[in-house]
PDB file of C-alpha atoms in Angstrom:
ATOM      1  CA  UNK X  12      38.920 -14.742 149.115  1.00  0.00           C
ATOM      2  CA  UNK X  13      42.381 -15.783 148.481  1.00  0.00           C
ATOM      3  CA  UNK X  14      41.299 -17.933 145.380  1.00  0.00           C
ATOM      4  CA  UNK X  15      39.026 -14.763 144.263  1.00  0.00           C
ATOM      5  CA  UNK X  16      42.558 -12.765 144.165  1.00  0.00           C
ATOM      6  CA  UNK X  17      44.195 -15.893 142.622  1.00  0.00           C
ATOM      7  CA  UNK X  18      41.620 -15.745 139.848  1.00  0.00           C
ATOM      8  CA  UNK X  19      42.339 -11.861 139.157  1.00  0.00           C
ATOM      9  CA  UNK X  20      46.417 -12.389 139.482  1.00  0.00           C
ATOM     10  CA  UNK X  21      45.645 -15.141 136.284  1.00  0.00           C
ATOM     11  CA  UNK X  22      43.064 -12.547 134.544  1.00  0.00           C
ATOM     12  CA  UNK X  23      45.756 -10.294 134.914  1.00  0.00           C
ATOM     13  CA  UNK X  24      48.426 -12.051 133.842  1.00  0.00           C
ATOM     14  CA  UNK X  25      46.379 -12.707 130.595  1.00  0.00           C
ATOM     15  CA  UNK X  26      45.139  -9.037 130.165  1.00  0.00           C
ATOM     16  CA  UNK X  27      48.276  -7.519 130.516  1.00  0.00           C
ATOM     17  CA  UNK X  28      50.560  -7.732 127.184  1.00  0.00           C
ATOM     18  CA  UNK X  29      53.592 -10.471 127.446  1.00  0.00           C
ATOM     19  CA  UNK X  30      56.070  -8.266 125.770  1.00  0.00           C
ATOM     20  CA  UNK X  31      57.803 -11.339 124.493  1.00  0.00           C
ATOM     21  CA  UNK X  32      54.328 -12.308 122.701  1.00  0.00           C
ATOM     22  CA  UNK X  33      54.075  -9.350 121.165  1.00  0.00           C
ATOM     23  CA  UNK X  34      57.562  -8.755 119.983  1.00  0.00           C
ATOM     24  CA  UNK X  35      57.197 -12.511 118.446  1.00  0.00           C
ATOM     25  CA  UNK X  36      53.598 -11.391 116.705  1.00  0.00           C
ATOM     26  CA  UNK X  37      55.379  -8.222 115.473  1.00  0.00           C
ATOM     27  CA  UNK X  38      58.192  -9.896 114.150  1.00  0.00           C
ATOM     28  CA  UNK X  39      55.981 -12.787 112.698  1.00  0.00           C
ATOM     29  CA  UNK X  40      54.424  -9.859 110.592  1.00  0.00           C
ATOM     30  CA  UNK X  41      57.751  -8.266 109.464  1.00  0.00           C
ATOM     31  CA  UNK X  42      58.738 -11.385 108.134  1.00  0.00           C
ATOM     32  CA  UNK X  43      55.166 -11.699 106.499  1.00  0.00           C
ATOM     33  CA  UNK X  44      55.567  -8.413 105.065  1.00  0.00           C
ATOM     34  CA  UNK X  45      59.233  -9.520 103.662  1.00  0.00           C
ATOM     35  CA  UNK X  46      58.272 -12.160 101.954  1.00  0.00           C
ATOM     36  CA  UNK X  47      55.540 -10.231  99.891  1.00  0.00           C
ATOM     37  CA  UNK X  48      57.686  -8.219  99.175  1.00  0.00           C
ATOM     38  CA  UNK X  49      60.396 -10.108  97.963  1.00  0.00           C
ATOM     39  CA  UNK X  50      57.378 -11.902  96.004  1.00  0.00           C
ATOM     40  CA  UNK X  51      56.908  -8.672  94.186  1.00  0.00           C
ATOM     41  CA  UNK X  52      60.449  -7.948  93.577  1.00  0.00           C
ATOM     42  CA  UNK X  53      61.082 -11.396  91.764  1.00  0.00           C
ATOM     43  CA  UNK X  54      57.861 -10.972  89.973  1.00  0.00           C
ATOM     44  CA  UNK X  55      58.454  -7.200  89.146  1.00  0.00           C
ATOM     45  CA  UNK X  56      62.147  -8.623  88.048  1.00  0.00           C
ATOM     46  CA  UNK X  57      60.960 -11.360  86.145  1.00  0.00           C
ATOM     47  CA  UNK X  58      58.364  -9.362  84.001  1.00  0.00           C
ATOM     48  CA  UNK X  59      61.636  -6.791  83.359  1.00  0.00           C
ATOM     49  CA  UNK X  60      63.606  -9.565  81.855  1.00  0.00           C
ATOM     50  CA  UNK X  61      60.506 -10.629  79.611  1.00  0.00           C
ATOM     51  CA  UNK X  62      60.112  -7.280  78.760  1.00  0.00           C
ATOM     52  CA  UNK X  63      63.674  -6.830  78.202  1.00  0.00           C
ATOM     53  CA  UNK X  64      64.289  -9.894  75.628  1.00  0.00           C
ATOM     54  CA  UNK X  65      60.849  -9.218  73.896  1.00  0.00           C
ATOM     55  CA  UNK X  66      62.629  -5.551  73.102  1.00  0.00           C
ATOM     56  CA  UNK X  67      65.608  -6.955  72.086  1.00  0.00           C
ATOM     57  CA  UNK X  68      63.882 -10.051  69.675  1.00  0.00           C
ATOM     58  CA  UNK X  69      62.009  -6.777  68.084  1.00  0.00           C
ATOM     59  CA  UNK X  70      65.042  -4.514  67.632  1.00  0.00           C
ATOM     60  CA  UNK X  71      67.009  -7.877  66.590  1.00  0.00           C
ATOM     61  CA  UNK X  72      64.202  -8.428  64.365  1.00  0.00           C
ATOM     62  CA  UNK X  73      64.123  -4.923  62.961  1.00  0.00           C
ATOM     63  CA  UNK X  74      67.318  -3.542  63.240  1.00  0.00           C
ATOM     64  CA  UNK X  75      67.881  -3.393  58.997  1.00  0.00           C
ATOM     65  CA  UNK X  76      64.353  -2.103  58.350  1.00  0.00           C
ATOM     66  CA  UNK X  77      65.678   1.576  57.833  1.00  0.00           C
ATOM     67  CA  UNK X  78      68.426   0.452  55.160  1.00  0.00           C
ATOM     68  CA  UNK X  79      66.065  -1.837  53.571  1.00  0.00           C
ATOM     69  CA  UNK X  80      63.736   0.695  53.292  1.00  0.00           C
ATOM     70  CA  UNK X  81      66.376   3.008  51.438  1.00  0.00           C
ATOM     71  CA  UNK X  82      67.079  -0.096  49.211  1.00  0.00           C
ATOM     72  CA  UNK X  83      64.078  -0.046  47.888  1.00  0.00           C
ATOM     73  CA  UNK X  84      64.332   2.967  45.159  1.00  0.00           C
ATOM     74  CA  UNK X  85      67.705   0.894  44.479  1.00  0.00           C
ATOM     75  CA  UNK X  86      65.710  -2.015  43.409  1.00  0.00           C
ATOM     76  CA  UNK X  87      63.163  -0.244  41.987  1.00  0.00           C
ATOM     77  CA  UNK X  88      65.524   1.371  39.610  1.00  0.00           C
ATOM     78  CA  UNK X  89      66.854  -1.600  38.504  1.00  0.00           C
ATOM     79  CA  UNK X  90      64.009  -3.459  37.743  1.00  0.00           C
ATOM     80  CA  UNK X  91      62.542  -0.423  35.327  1.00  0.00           C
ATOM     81  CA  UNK X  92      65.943  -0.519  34.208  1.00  0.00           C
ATOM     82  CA  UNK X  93      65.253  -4.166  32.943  1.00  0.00           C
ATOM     83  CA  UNK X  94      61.929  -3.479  31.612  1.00  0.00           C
ATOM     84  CA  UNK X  95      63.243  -1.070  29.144  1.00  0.00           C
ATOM     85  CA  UNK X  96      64.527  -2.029  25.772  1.00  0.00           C
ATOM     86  CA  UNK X  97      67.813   0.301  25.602  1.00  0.00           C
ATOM     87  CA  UNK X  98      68.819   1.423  22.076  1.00  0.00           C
ATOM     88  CA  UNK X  99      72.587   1.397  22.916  1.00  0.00           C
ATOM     89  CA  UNK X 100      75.304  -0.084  25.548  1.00  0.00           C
ATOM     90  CA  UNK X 101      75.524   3.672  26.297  1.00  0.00           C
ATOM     91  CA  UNK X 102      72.106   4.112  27.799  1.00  0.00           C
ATOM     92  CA  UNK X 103      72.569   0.837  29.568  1.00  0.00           C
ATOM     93  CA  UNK X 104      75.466   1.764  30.646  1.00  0.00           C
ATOM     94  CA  UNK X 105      74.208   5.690  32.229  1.00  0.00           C
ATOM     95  CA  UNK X 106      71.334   3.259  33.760  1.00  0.00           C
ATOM     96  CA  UNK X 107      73.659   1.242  35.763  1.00  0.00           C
ATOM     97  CA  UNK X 108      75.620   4.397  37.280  1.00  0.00           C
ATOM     98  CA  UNK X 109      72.487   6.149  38.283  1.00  0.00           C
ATOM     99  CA  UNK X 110      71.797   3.106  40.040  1.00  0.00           C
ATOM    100  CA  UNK X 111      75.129   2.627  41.709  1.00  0.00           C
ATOM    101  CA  UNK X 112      75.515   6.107  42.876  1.00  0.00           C
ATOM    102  CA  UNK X 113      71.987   5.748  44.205  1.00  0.00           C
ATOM    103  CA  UNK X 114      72.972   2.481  46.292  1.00  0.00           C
ATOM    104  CA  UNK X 115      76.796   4.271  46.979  1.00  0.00           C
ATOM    105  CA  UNK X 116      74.912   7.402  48.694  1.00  0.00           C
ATOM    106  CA  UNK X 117      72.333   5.006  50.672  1.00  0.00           C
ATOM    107  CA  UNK X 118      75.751   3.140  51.900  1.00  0.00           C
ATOM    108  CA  UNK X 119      77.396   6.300  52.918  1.00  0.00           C
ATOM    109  CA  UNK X 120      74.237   7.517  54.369  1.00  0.00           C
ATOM    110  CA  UNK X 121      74.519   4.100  56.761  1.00  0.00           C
ATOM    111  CA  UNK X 122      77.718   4.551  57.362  1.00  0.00           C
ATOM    112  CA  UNK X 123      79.665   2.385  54.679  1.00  0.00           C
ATOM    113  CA  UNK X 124      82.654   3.947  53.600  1.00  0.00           C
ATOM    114  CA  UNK X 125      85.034   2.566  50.641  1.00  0.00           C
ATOM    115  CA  UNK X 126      88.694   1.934  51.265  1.00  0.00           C
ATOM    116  CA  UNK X 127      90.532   2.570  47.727  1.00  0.00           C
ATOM    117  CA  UNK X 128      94.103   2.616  48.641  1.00  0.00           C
ATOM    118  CA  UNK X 129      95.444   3.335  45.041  1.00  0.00           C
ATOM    119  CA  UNK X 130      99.158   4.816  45.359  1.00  0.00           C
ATOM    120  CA  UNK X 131      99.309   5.414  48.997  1.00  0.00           C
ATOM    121  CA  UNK X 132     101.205   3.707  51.904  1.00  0.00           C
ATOM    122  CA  UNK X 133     100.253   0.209  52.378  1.00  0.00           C
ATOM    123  CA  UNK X 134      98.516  -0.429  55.572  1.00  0.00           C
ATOM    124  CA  UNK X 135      97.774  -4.134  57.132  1.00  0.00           C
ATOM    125  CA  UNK X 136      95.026  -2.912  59.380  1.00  0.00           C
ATOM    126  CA  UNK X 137      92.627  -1.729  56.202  1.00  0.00           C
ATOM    127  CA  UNK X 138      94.734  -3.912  53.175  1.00  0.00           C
ATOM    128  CA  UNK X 139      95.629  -7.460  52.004  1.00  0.00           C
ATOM    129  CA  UNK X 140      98.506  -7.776  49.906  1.00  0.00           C
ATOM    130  CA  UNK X 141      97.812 -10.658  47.706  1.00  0.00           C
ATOM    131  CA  UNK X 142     101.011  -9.483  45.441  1.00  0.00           C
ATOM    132  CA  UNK X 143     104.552  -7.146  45.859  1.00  0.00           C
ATOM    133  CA  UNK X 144     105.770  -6.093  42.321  1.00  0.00           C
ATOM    134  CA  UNK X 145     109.168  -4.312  41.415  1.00  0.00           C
ATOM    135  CA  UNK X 146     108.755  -0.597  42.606  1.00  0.00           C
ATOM    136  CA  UNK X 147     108.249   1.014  39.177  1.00  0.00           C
ATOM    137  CA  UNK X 148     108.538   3.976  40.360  1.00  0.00           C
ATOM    138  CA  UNK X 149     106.578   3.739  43.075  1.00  0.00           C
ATOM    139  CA  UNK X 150     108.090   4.438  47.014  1.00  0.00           C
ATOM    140  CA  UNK X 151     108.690   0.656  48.658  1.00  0.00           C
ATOM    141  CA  UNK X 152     105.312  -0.363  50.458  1.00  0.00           C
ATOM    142  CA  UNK X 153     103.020   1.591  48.205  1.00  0.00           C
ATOM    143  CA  UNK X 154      99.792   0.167  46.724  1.00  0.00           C
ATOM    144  CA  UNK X 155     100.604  -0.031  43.228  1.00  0.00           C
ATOM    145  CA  UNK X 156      96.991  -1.533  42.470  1.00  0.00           C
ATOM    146  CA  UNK X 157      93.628  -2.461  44.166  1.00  0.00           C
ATOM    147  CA  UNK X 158      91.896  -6.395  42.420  1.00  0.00           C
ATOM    148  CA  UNK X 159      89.043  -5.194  45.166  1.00  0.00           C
ATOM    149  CA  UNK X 160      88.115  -2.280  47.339  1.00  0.00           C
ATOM    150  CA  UNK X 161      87.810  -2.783  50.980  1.00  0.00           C
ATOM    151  CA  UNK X 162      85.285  -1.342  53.041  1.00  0.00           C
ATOM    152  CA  UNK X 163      84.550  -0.192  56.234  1.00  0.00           C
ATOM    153  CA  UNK X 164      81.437   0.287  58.364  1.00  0.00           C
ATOM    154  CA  UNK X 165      81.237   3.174  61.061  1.00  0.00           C
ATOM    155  CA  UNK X 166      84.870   3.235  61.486  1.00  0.00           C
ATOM    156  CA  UNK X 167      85.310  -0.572  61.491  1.00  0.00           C
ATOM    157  CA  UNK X 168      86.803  -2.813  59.097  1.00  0.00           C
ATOM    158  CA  UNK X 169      84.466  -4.670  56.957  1.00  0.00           C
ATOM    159  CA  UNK X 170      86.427  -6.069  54.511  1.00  0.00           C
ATOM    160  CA  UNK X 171      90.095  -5.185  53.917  1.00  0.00           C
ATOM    161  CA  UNK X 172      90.828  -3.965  50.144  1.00  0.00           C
ATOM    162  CA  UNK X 173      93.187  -6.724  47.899  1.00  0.00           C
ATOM    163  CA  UNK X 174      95.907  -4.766  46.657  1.00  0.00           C
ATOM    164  CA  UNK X 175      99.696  -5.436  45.243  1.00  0.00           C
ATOM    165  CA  UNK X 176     102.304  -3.578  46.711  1.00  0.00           C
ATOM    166  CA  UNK X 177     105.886  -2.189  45.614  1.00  0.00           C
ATOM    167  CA  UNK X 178     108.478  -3.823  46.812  1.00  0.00           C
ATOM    168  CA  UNK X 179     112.289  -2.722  47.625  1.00  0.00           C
ATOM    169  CA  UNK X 180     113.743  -2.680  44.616  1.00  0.00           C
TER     170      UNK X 180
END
């Protein structure tokens, strides 16, 4: 009889949850459950970043398609403006400045903004001085005449204007 209660101490001993054993099994499934997860993370991160540079190659690759598109009246202007056989300089002439005011208002309407510093205070941050004259009548450090306008873009220097400046007399 003894071995009889030997046998049901083992079947016991088996039947009865080790709690070691099962905080090892439960623990072997947190981990399990970890790594999938961290699976999907890096693949969930991974397709963002694809995502993320195949926006930024299309915007990149699009980015001038609205001023283009505003361009286009611009060159179509001065291609009928070729085509035509003009009976004077002076209708040549009223061609060309419909077509730069056209291209001018498509610049402004982007944001391009012209720097013509004629008789006001030079400034270094928007001019280049490629000149100083006598005064002239003209303050010291005034822009006594622009070779080239300067332009700026949304606030930002684009290219400085080339002026000549009064000097002290």
């Amino acid at each position: 009889m003894q071995e009889a209660t030997g046998d049901n101490a083992v079947n016991n001993s088996e039947n009865t949850p080790n709690p070691q054993a099962a905080e090892l099994e439960a623990l072997r499934a947190e981990v399990a459950q970890l790594r999938e997860e961290s699976l999907r993370e890096r693949a969930d991160l991974e397709n963002q970043r694809r995502r993320l540079a195949r926006d930024i190659e299309m915007a990149r690759k699009f980015a001038n398609e609205r001023l283009l598109g505003e361009l286009l009246p611009v060159i179509d202007s001065l291609e009928a403006g070729l085509s035509v056989k003009a009976d004077t300089a002076q209708h040549l002439r009223e061609g060309m400045e419909l077509t730069l005011r056209q291209l001018l208002k498509v610049a402004t309407d982007n944001g391009l903004v012209a720097v013509d510093p004629a008789g006001q205070p030079f400034n270094p941050e928007h001019h280049q001085a490629m000149s100083m004259v006598d005064g002239g009548g003209h303050p010291p450090g005034t822009v006594v005449q622009v070779y080239q306008k300067g332009w700026l873009l949304n606030d930002r220097l684009l290219r400085p204007a080339l002026v000549t400046v009064s000097k002290h007399d």
